[in-house]
Short mmCIF file of C-alpha atoms and ligand atoms in Angstrom, two decimals:
data_model
loop_
_atom_site.label_atom_id
_atom_site.label_comp_id
_atom_site.label_asym_id
_atom_site.label_seq_id
_atom_site.Cartn_x
_atom_site.Cartn_y
_atom_site.Cartn_z
CA MET A 1 -20.45 15.83 1.44
CA ASN A 2 -18.44 19.00 1.06
CA ALA A 3 -16.13 19.83 -1.82
CA ILE A 4 -12.94 18.71 -0.06
CA THR A 5 -14.38 15.27 0.75
CA ASP A 6 -15.56 14.91 -2.85
CA LEU A 7 -12.09 15.72 -4.12
CA THR A 8 -10.51 13.23 -1.76
CA ALA A 9 -12.97 10.55 -2.82
CA ASP A 10 -12.21 11.22 -6.52
CA GLU A 11 -8.51 11.09 -5.87
CA ARG A 12 -8.95 7.88 -3.92
CA SER A 13 -10.84 6.19 -6.78
CA ARG A 14 -8.13 7.29 -9.18
CA ILE A 15 -5.41 5.80 -6.96
CA LEU A 16 -7.31 2.51 -6.59
CA ALA A 17 -7.96 2.23 -10.34
CA LYS A 18 -4.31 2.90 -11.15
CA SER A 19 -3.15 0.43 -8.54
CA ALA A 20 -5.34 -2.32 -10.03
CA LEU A 21 -3.32 -2.09 -13.27
CA PHE A 22 -0.35 -3.45 -11.38
CA ASN A 23 -2.14 -6.38 -9.79
CA PRO A 24 -0.49 -9.80 -9.67
CA PRO A 25 -1.37 -12.51 -12.16
CA ASP A 26 -4.11 -14.99 -11.30
CA ALA A 27 -3.34 -17.35 -8.43
CA ALA A 28 -4.16 -20.58 -10.30
CA LEU A 29 -1.31 -23.05 -10.78
CA PRO A 30 -0.48 -24.44 -14.24
CA ASP A 31 -2.26 -27.69 -13.23
CA GLY A 32 -5.41 -25.74 -12.42
CA ARG A 33 -5.24 -26.05 -8.63
CA ARG A 34 -5.88 -22.89 -6.68
CA ASP A 35 -4.02 -21.53 -3.68
CA LEU A 36 -6.30 -21.10 -0.66
CA VAL A 37 -3.92 -18.76 1.15
CA GLY A 38 -4.99 -15.13 0.86
CA MET A 39 -8.65 -15.85 0.15
CA ASP A 40 -10.99 -14.21 2.62
CA ARG A 41 -13.66 -16.28 4.35
CA ALA A 42 -16.31 -15.46 1.74
CA GLU A 43 -14.05 -16.52 -1.15
CA LEU A 44 -13.12 -19.70 0.66
CA GLY A 45 -16.83 -20.39 1.14
CA VAL A 46 -17.46 -19.99 -2.60
CA GLU A 47 -14.62 -22.39 -3.48
CA LEU A 48 -15.90 -24.99 -1.03
CA ALA A 49 -19.52 -24.62 -2.08
CA ALA A 50 -18.41 -25.24 -5.67
CA ILE A 51 -17.25 -28.71 -4.62
CA GLY A 52 -20.40 -29.34 -2.60
CA GLU A 53 -19.03 -28.58 0.85
CA LYS A 54 -20.99 -26.88 3.62
CA PRO A 55 -20.11 -23.45 5.08
CA PHE A 56 -18.79 -24.91 8.39
CA ARG A 57 -15.78 -26.22 6.47
CA VAL A 58 -14.51 -22.65 6.10
CA LYS A 59 -13.93 -22.38 9.83
CA GLN A 60 -12.29 -25.77 9.90
CA LEU A 61 -9.90 -25.03 7.06
CA TRP A 62 -9.19 -21.56 8.39
CA HIS A 63 -8.07 -23.03 11.69
CA TRP A 64 -5.72 -25.53 10.05
CA MET A 65 -4.23 -23.05 7.64
CA TYR A 66 -3.90 -19.94 9.79
CA HIS A 67 -3.80 -21.18 13.35
CA GLN A 68 -1.90 -24.43 12.93
CA GLY A 69 0.11 -23.37 9.88
CA VAL A 70 -0.55 -26.69 8.14
CA THR A 71 0.22 -26.84 4.42
CA ASP A 72 -0.68 -30.49 3.85
CA PHE A 73 -4.35 -31.48 3.74
CA ALA A 74 -3.38 -34.97 4.96
CA ARG A 75 -2.42 -33.43 8.33
CA MET A 76 -5.91 -32.02 8.91
CA SER A 77 -6.99 -34.68 11.38
CA SER A 78 -10.51 -33.34 11.85
CA ILE A 79 -11.23 -33.82 8.15
CA ALA A 80 -12.00 -37.31 6.80
CA ARG A 81 -9.54 -38.83 4.36
CA PRO A 82 -11.82 -38.69 1.25
CA LEU A 83 -12.35 -34.97 1.69
CA GLN A 84 -8.64 -34.40 2.35
CA GLU A 85 -7.95 -36.05 -0.99
CA LYS A 86 -10.65 -34.10 -2.78
CA LEU A 87 -9.20 -30.85 -1.43
CA ALA A 88 -5.65 -31.79 -2.42
CA GLU A 89 -6.79 -32.46 -5.98
CA ARG A 90 -8.19 -28.98 -6.36
CA PHE A 91 -6.26 -26.74 -3.99
CA ILE A 92 -2.92 -26.05 -2.43
CA ILE A 93 -1.94 -24.15 0.70
CA GLY A 94 0.97 -22.26 -0.75
CA ARG A 95 3.98 -20.35 0.41
CA PRO A 96 6.31 -18.11 -1.54
CA GLU A 97 9.60 -19.84 -2.25
CA ALA A 98 12.44 -18.66 0.02
CA ALA A 99 15.06 -18.31 -2.73
CA VAL A 100 17.73 -16.88 -0.40
CA VAL A 101 17.79 -16.63 3.40
CA GLN A 102 20.53 -14.66 5.11
CA THR A 103 21.06 -14.15 8.83
CA SER A 104 22.91 -11.08 10.09
CA THR A 105 25.48 -11.07 12.88
CA ASP A 106 22.76 -9.34 14.96
CA GLU A 107 20.31 -12.22 14.24
CA THR A 108 18.16 -10.22 11.82
CA ARG A 109 17.05 -12.57 9.05
CA LYS A 110 16.35 -11.53 5.49
CA PHE A 111 14.33 -13.62 3.04
CA LEU A 112 14.30 -13.19 -0.69
CA PHE A 113 10.92 -14.56 -1.64
CA ARG A 114 10.20 -15.69 -5.18
CA PHE A 115 6.58 -15.71 -6.24
CA ARG A 116 4.90 -17.95 -8.76
CA ASP A 117 5.61 -15.68 -11.73
CA GLY A 118 9.29 -15.46 -10.76
CA GLN A 119 9.10 -11.91 -9.34
CA GLU A 120 10.85 -11.36 -6.04
CA ALA A 121 10.55 -9.25 -2.91
CA GLU A 122 12.34 -9.16 0.41
CA THR A 123 11.05 -9.70 3.94
CA VAL A 124 13.00 -9.15 7.14
CA TYR A 125 12.57 -10.63 10.61
CA ILE A 126 13.98 -8.37 13.30
CA PRO A 127 14.23 -10.10 16.69
CA ASP A 128 13.78 -7.92 19.74
CA PRO A 129 17.15 -7.78 21.52
CA VAL A 130 15.50 -7.99 24.94
CA GLU A 131 12.19 -9.81 24.67
CA ASP A 132 11.63 -13.22 23.13
CA ARG A 133 9.73 -11.88 20.15
CA GLY A 134 10.22 -9.71 17.12
CA ALA A 135 8.80 -7.91 14.12
CA VAL A 136 8.37 -9.10 10.57
CA CYS A 137 8.95 -6.34 8.04
CA ILE A 138 6.76 -7.09 5.06
CA SER A 139 6.89 -5.84 1.48
CA SER A 140 3.76 -4.63 -0.26
CA GLN A 141 5.08 -4.16 -3.80
CA VAL A 142 7.90 -5.38 -6.03
CA GLY A 143 9.74 -2.08 -6.42
CA CYS A 144 8.04 1.27 -5.79
CA THR A 145 6.49 4.01 -7.92
CA LEU A 146 7.95 6.65 -5.67
CA SER A 147 11.57 7.55 -5.77
CA CYS A 148 12.60 8.88 -2.41
CA ARG A 149 16.19 9.99 -2.83
CA PHE A 150 17.60 8.06 0.13
CA CYS A 151 15.86 4.73 -0.49
CA HIS A 152 17.30 1.73 -2.33
CA THR A 153 13.84 0.37 -3.19
CA GLY A 154 13.10 3.72 -4.82
CA THR A 155 15.75 2.99 -7.47
CA GLN A 156 13.75 -0.06 -8.61
CA THR A 157 10.75 1.00 -10.64
CA LEU A 158 7.44 -0.58 -9.73
CA VAL A 159 7.22 -4.08 -11.17
CA ARG A 160 3.87 -4.98 -9.69
CA ASN A 161 1.74 -5.02 -6.58
CA LEU A 162 1.90 -8.01 -4.32
CA GLY A 163 -1.39 -9.88 -3.95
CA ALA A 164 -2.99 -10.72 -0.60
CA PRO A 165 -1.69 -14.33 -0.83
CA GLU A 166 1.83 -13.03 -1.30
CA ILE A 167 1.57 -10.54 1.55
CA VAL A 168 0.09 -13.06 4.01
CA GLY A 169 2.48 -15.67 2.57
CA GLN A 170 5.56 -13.65 3.54
CA PHE A 171 4.47 -13.70 7.17
CA MET A 172 3.54 -17.39 7.12
CA ALA A 173 6.76 -18.43 5.42
CA ALA A 174 8.77 -16.42 7.95
CA ARG A 175 6.92 -18.26 10.73
CA ASP A 176 7.66 -21.58 9.00
CA SER A 177 11.33 -20.69 9.05
CA TYR A 178 11.25 -20.42 12.86
CA GLY A 179 9.08 -23.54 13.21
CA GLU A 180 6.70 -21.68 15.40
CA TRP A 181 3.24 -22.85 14.52
CA PRO A 182 1.58 -24.50 17.53
CA SER A 183 1.40 -28.24 17.62
CA PRO A 184 -2.16 -29.61 17.69
CA LYS A 185 -1.65 -30.39 21.37
CA GLY A 186 -0.03 -27.25 22.69
CA GLU A 187 0.82 -23.65 21.93
CA THR A 188 4.37 -22.69 21.11
CA PRO A 189 5.68 -19.20 21.92
CA ARG A 190 5.18 -16.72 19.12
CA LEU A 191 8.41 -15.02 18.24
CA LEU A 192 6.91 -13.45 15.15
CA SER A 193 4.26 -11.40 16.85
CA THR A 194 4.41 -8.01 15.16
CA ILE A 195 4.08 -6.85 11.56
CA VAL A 196 5.55 -3.67 10.18
CA LEU A 197 4.56 -2.78 6.63
CA MET A 198 7.92 -1.14 6.04
CA GLY A 199 9.49 -3.37 3.42
CA MET A 200 9.56 -2.70 -0.31
CA GLY A 201 6.84 -0.54 -1.75
CA GLU A 202 4.20 1.95 -0.69
CA PRO A 203 1.38 0.04 1.05
CA LEU A 204 -1.19 2.76 0.40
CA TYR A 205 -0.59 2.47 -3.35
CA ASN A 206 -1.61 -1.19 -3.05
CA TYR A 207 -4.38 -0.62 -0.58
CA GLU A 208 -6.89 -3.32 -1.55
CA ASN A 209 -4.38 -6.18 -1.37
CA VAL A 210 -2.74 -4.89 1.79
CA ALA A 211 -6.11 -4.41 3.50
CA LYS A 212 -7.30 -7.88 2.55
CA ALA A 213 -4.06 -9.42 3.81
CA MET A 214 -4.17 -7.50 7.09
CA LYS A 215 -7.78 -8.54 7.70
CA ILE A 216 -6.68 -12.15 7.29
CA VAL A 217 -3.79 -11.85 9.74
CA MET A 218 -6.02 -10.02 12.23
CA ASP A 219 -8.78 -12.65 12.13
CA GLY A 220 -8.97 -13.98 15.69
CA GLU A 221 -9.53 -17.60 14.66
CA GLY A 222 -6.38 -17.73 12.60
CA ILE A 223 -3.12 -15.86 12.99
CA GLY A 224 -4.95 -13.52 15.31
CA LEU A 225 -2.57 -10.55 15.43
CA SER A 226 -4.15 -7.55 17.11
CA ARG A 227 -4.29 -4.35 15.09
CA ARG A 228 -2.06 -2.84 17.77
CA ARG A 229 0.68 -5.20 16.66
CA ILE A 230 0.58 -3.99 13.07
CA THR A 231 2.15 -0.76 11.85
CA LEU A 232 1.61 0.59 8.36
CA SER A 233 4.24 3.02 7.14
CA THR A 234 3.39 5.50 4.41
CA SER A 235 5.36 8.17 2.64
CA GLY A 236 2.16 10.23 2.81
CA VAL A 237 -0.58 9.07 0.42
CA VAL A 238 -3.04 11.46 2.04
CA PRO A 239 -6.31 10.36 0.35
CA MET A 240 -5.81 6.75 1.45
CA MET A 241 -4.86 7.47 5.06
CA ASP A 242 -8.43 8.07 6.25
CA ARG A 243 -9.63 4.86 4.68
CA ALA A 244 -6.80 2.79 6.18
CA GLY A 245 -7.56 4.29 9.58
CA ALA A 246 -11.30 3.64 9.38
CA GLU A 247 -11.13 0.13 7.90
CA LEU A 248 -8.02 -1.36 9.43
CA GLY A 249 -7.29 0.77 12.48
CA VAL A 250 -3.67 -0.35 12.54
CA ASN A 251 -0.88 1.83 13.92
CA LEU A 252 0.29 4.52 11.56
CA ALA A 253 3.86 5.52 10.79
CA VAL A 254 4.53 8.47 8.53
CA SER A 255 7.81 8.92 6.70
CA LEU A 256 8.23 12.65 7.29
CA HIS A 257 11.99 13.15 6.93
CA ALA A 258 11.82 16.91 6.34
CA VAL A 259 9.91 19.77 7.92
CA ARG A 260 9.96 22.25 5.02
CA ASP A 261 8.15 21.65 1.75
CA ASP A 262 11.15 22.68 -0.40
CA LEU A 263 13.34 20.01 1.20
CA ARG A 264 10.62 17.36 1.45
CA ASP A 265 9.74 17.94 -2.23
CA GLU A 266 13.29 16.88 -2.99
CA LEU A 267 13.69 13.97 -0.55
CA VAL A 268 10.17 12.51 -0.79
CA PRO A 269 8.90 13.66 -4.21
CA LEU A 270 5.32 12.63 -3.30
CA ASN A 271 5.33 15.79 -1.19
CA ARG A 272 4.75 17.82 -4.36
CA LYS A 273 1.35 16.18 -4.56
CA TYR A 274 0.50 16.02 -0.86
CA PRO A 275 2.47 18.72 0.96
CA ILE A 276 3.32 18.74 4.65
CA LYS A 277 0.27 20.74 5.72
CA GLU A 278 -2.13 18.24 4.12
CA LEU A 279 -0.14 15.33 5.52
CA ILE A 280 -0.30 16.67 9.07
CA ALA A 281 -4.03 17.36 8.66
CA ALA A 282 -4.55 13.72 7.62
CA CYS A 283 -2.60 12.61 10.70
CA LYS A 284 -4.85 14.75 12.88
CA ARG A 285 -7.88 13.01 11.38
CA TYR A 286 -6.40 9.51 11.74
CA PRO A 287 -8.90 7.60 13.85
CA GLY A 288 -7.96 5.94 17.09
CA SER A 289 -4.74 7.80 17.71
CA SER A 290 -4.32 8.66 21.35
CA ASN A 291 -1.55 8.95 23.88
CA ALA A 292 -1.64 5.19 24.25
CA ARG A 293 -1.51 4.78 20.47
CA ARG A 294 0.68 7.44 18.99
CA ILE A 295 1.42 8.15 15.37
CA THR A 296 5.08 7.50 14.63
CA PHE A 297 6.91 10.08 12.56
CA GLU A 298 9.91 8.51 10.90
CA TYR A 299 12.76 10.92 10.42
CA ILE A 300 15.87 9.81 8.59
CA MET A 301 19.02 11.56 9.79
CA LEU A 302 20.96 12.91 6.81
CA LYS A 303 24.20 14.70 7.52
CA GLY A 304 23.94 18.45 6.87
CA VAL A 305 20.58 18.03 5.09
CA ASN A 306 17.79 17.81 7.68
CA ASP A 307 19.54 17.49 11.02
CA SER A 308 19.93 21.08 12.27
CA GLU A 309 18.60 22.57 15.50
CA ALA A 310 16.17 24.64 13.45
CA ASP A 311 14.82 21.46 11.82
CA ALA A 312 14.27 19.89 15.24
CA ARG A 313 12.39 22.96 16.48
CA GLU A 314 10.23 23.14 13.38
CA LEU A 315 9.42 19.44 13.79
CA ILE A 316 8.13 20.10 17.31
CA ARG A 317 5.97 22.95 16.03
CA LEU A 318 4.54 20.83 13.20
CA ILE A 319 3.43 17.90 15.31
CA ALA A 320 2.39 19.88 18.38
CA GLY A 321 -0.96 18.67 19.66
CA LEU A 322 -0.76 15.31 17.90
CA PRO A 323 -0.32 12.13 19.92
CA ALA A 324 3.04 11.46 18.31
CA LYS A 325 6.43 9.93 18.73
CA VAL A 326 9.43 10.45 16.51
CA ASN A 327 11.66 7.65 15.32
CA LEU A 328 15.07 8.98 14.38
CA ILE A 329 16.57 6.66 11.76
CA PRO A 330 20.27 6.93 11.00
CA PHE A 331 20.62 6.80 7.22
CA ASN A 332 21.46 3.28 6.02
CA PRO A 333 23.78 3.42 3.03
CA TRP A 334 23.40 1.21 -0.04
CA PRO A 335 25.51 0.79 -3.19
CA GLY A 336 25.46 4.11 -5.03
CA SER A 337 23.68 6.12 -2.33
CA LYS A 338 24.58 9.81 -2.18
CA TYR A 339 23.90 10.67 1.46
CA GLU A 340 25.80 10.31 4.69
CA THR A 341 24.29 9.62 8.07
CA SER A 342 24.34 12.48 10.59
CA THR A 343 27.13 12.55 13.13
CA PRO A 344 26.32 10.97 16.51
CA SER A 345 26.44 14.41 18.12
CA ALA A 346 23.96 15.86 15.59
CA VAL A 347 21.63 12.91 16.18
CA ALA A 348 21.94 13.32 19.97
CA ARG A 349 21.28 17.08 19.74
CA PHE A 350 18.22 16.54 17.55
CA ALA A 351 16.88 13.82 19.85
CA ARG A 352 17.41 16.00 22.93
CA ILE A 353 15.54 19.00 21.48
CA VAL A 354 12.55 16.84 20.52
CA SER A 355 12.43 14.92 23.79
CA ASP A 356 12.82 18.12 25.83
CA ALA A 357 9.54 19.18 24.20
CA GLY A 358 7.91 16.12 25.75
CA ILE A 359 7.88 14.02 22.57
CA SER A 360 9.49 10.60 22.72
CA ALA A 361 12.33 10.49 20.16
CA PRO A 362 14.27 7.23 20.24
CA VAL A 363 17.12 6.69 17.80
CA ARG A 364 16.54 3.48 15.89
CA THR A 365 19.47 1.10 16.06
CA PRO A 366 20.19 -0.09 12.53
CA ARG A 367 19.57 -3.83 12.21
CA GLY A 368 20.93 -6.21 9.63
CA ARG A 369 23.06 -3.66 7.79
CA ASP A 370 25.68 -6.30 6.97
CA ILE A 371 23.15 -8.20 4.83
CA LEU A 372 21.45 -5.06 3.43
CA ALA A 373 18.36 -5.77 5.51
CA ALA A 374 18.04 -2.42 7.29
CA CYS A 375 15.40 0.23 6.54
CA GLY A 376 15.61 1.44 2.99
CA GLN A 377 18.19 -1.13 1.85
CA LEU A 378 15.82 -3.63 0.26
CA LYS A 379 15.83 -4.17 -3.48
CA THR A 380 15.51 -7.15 -5.83
CA GLU A 381 16.54 -7.90 -9.40
CA SER A 382 12.92 -8.10 -10.59
CA GLN A 383 12.08 -5.99 -13.58
CA ARG A 384 8.84 -5.05 -15.18
CA VAL A 385 8.05 -7.15 -18.21
CA ARG A 386 6.85 -4.64 -20.74
CA ALA A 387 3.93 -5.54 -22.92
CA THR A 388 4.99 -5.54 -26.57
CA PRO A 389 3.18 -2.69 -28.32
CA LEU A 390 0.58 -3.89 -30.78
CA SER A 391 1.69 -3.34 -34.36
CA GLY A 392 -0.46 -1.97 -37.14
N1 SAH B 401 6.96 3.14 1.45
C1 SAH B 401 6.72 3.23 2.83
C2 SAH B 401 7.18 2.01 3.60
C3 SAH B 401 8.52 1.42 3.29
S1 SAH B 401 9.98 2.30 3.68
C4 SAH B 401 7.34 4.47 3.39
O1 SAH B 401 8.13 5.09 2.71
O2 SAH B 401 7.00 4.81 4.51
C5 SAH B 401 10.22 2.09 5.43
C6 SAH B 401 11.02 3.23 6.08
O3 SAH B 401 12.42 3.21 5.74
C7 SAH B 401 10.52 4.61 5.64
O4 SAH B 401 10.39 5.47 6.73
C8 SAH B 401 11.62 5.05 4.75
O5 SAH B 401 11.61 6.42 4.59
C9 SAH B 401 12.83 4.53 5.46
N2 SAH B 401 14.04 4.52 4.64
C10 SAH B 401 14.13 4.47 3.29
N3 SAH B 401 15.43 4.47 2.90
C11 SAH B 401 16.17 4.52 4.02
C12 SAH B 401 17.58 4.50 4.27
N4 SAH B 401 18.45 4.43 3.28
N5 SAH B 401 18.00 4.56 5.54
C13 SAH B 401 17.11 4.59 6.57
N6 SAH B 401 15.77 4.58 6.40
C14 SAH B 401 15.30 4.54 5.14
FE1 SF4 B 402 9.00 3.82 -1.86
FE2 SF4 B 402 8.99 4.10 0.84
FE3 SF4 B 402 11.30 3.78 -0.52
FE4 SF4 B 402 9.94 6.06 -0.74
S1 SF4 B 402 10.90 5.25 1.13
S2 SF4 B 402 10.88 4.91 -2.43
S3 SF4 B 402 7.84 5.33 -0.67
S4 SF4 B 402 9.66 2.29 -0.36
#
């Protein structure tokens, strides 16, 4: 290993250790039952072995929970009644509670999910306007440690990480809401067929839980989403990008938003730690990116801040040679936000310059703005419960 790799590995361990401090409380219910959702196959095997069940039961349960979406052991027709009862005494197949569900005039649906300890996060389902399917935008943390100037979530300090059960649970509960688990006899169409990790929080500051959850949703015998249908968005946690690429291989989106360090330092303060040059180098190393699987650079359009011709030209220079596309995101306002979205002509000019350079640069249509469900508008009332300092 060379010195740079060593440094990255050290930094990565530090990030993982810090992240563990914000882990969710234990999944056991007050009555002692445990939630099976979010356990990986090995953990499920341990739980079942502890009650004297053979390993083949893992596959059976997995199918009922993740392929059929069943939450009631009594509906597991391939399992005999006595075992169904034994399972129900010890376990549950949980879902986060949908405390509020709002549907936008454009059909976008926002869920406020309440978890077992009362903390809350938001999830958004964005139907495709043309095809009969859509994307579920999932949160990875309650709040965020980063404080990007344009982001509503960034005004809510980090309360805690979401656990794998809560991350998988958001997707499963959203599917429940559309009644789209297949019946035992036939398959139903899957509207909710894509995941974007673009909700509240920075997924790479909660890597272990996010990775575990994504491995569960990618498992072919359960939910079975292909890694090509999952996009992880990061504000640029460079040391974790290689690991996410190697272990998960999902699509990568990078929240770039500025092409000069002085401006990015201000808009995305994480840039002071991992500046643009390092971020682009990490993108170049990201495994599996190709012309068929491009890295998405998200670029928020802020009036008079980052939307000039010079910015567009510098963007082209920065990402030259990378299999990339640029998503231009008109700024979505929220109560108290200080920015304005760029004028339509500035957005069109920016898009034209980038696409004339041969880089695809669609302008993202804001979805669900009326219910504060669009990019960067998510926030909940949850607050961090501070530990009382020990006296004496
Ligand atoms: N923390 C991750 C993922 C969540 S944010 C990240 O920052 O990438 C998802 C996307 O919404 C990011 O690109 C983010 O920069 C963008 N965003 C944040 N606030 C926004 C706003 N007010 N308007 C439009 N996009 C915003
Ligand atoms: Fe956190 Fe992403 Fe919002 Fe920045 S844009 S504050 S990283 S959620």
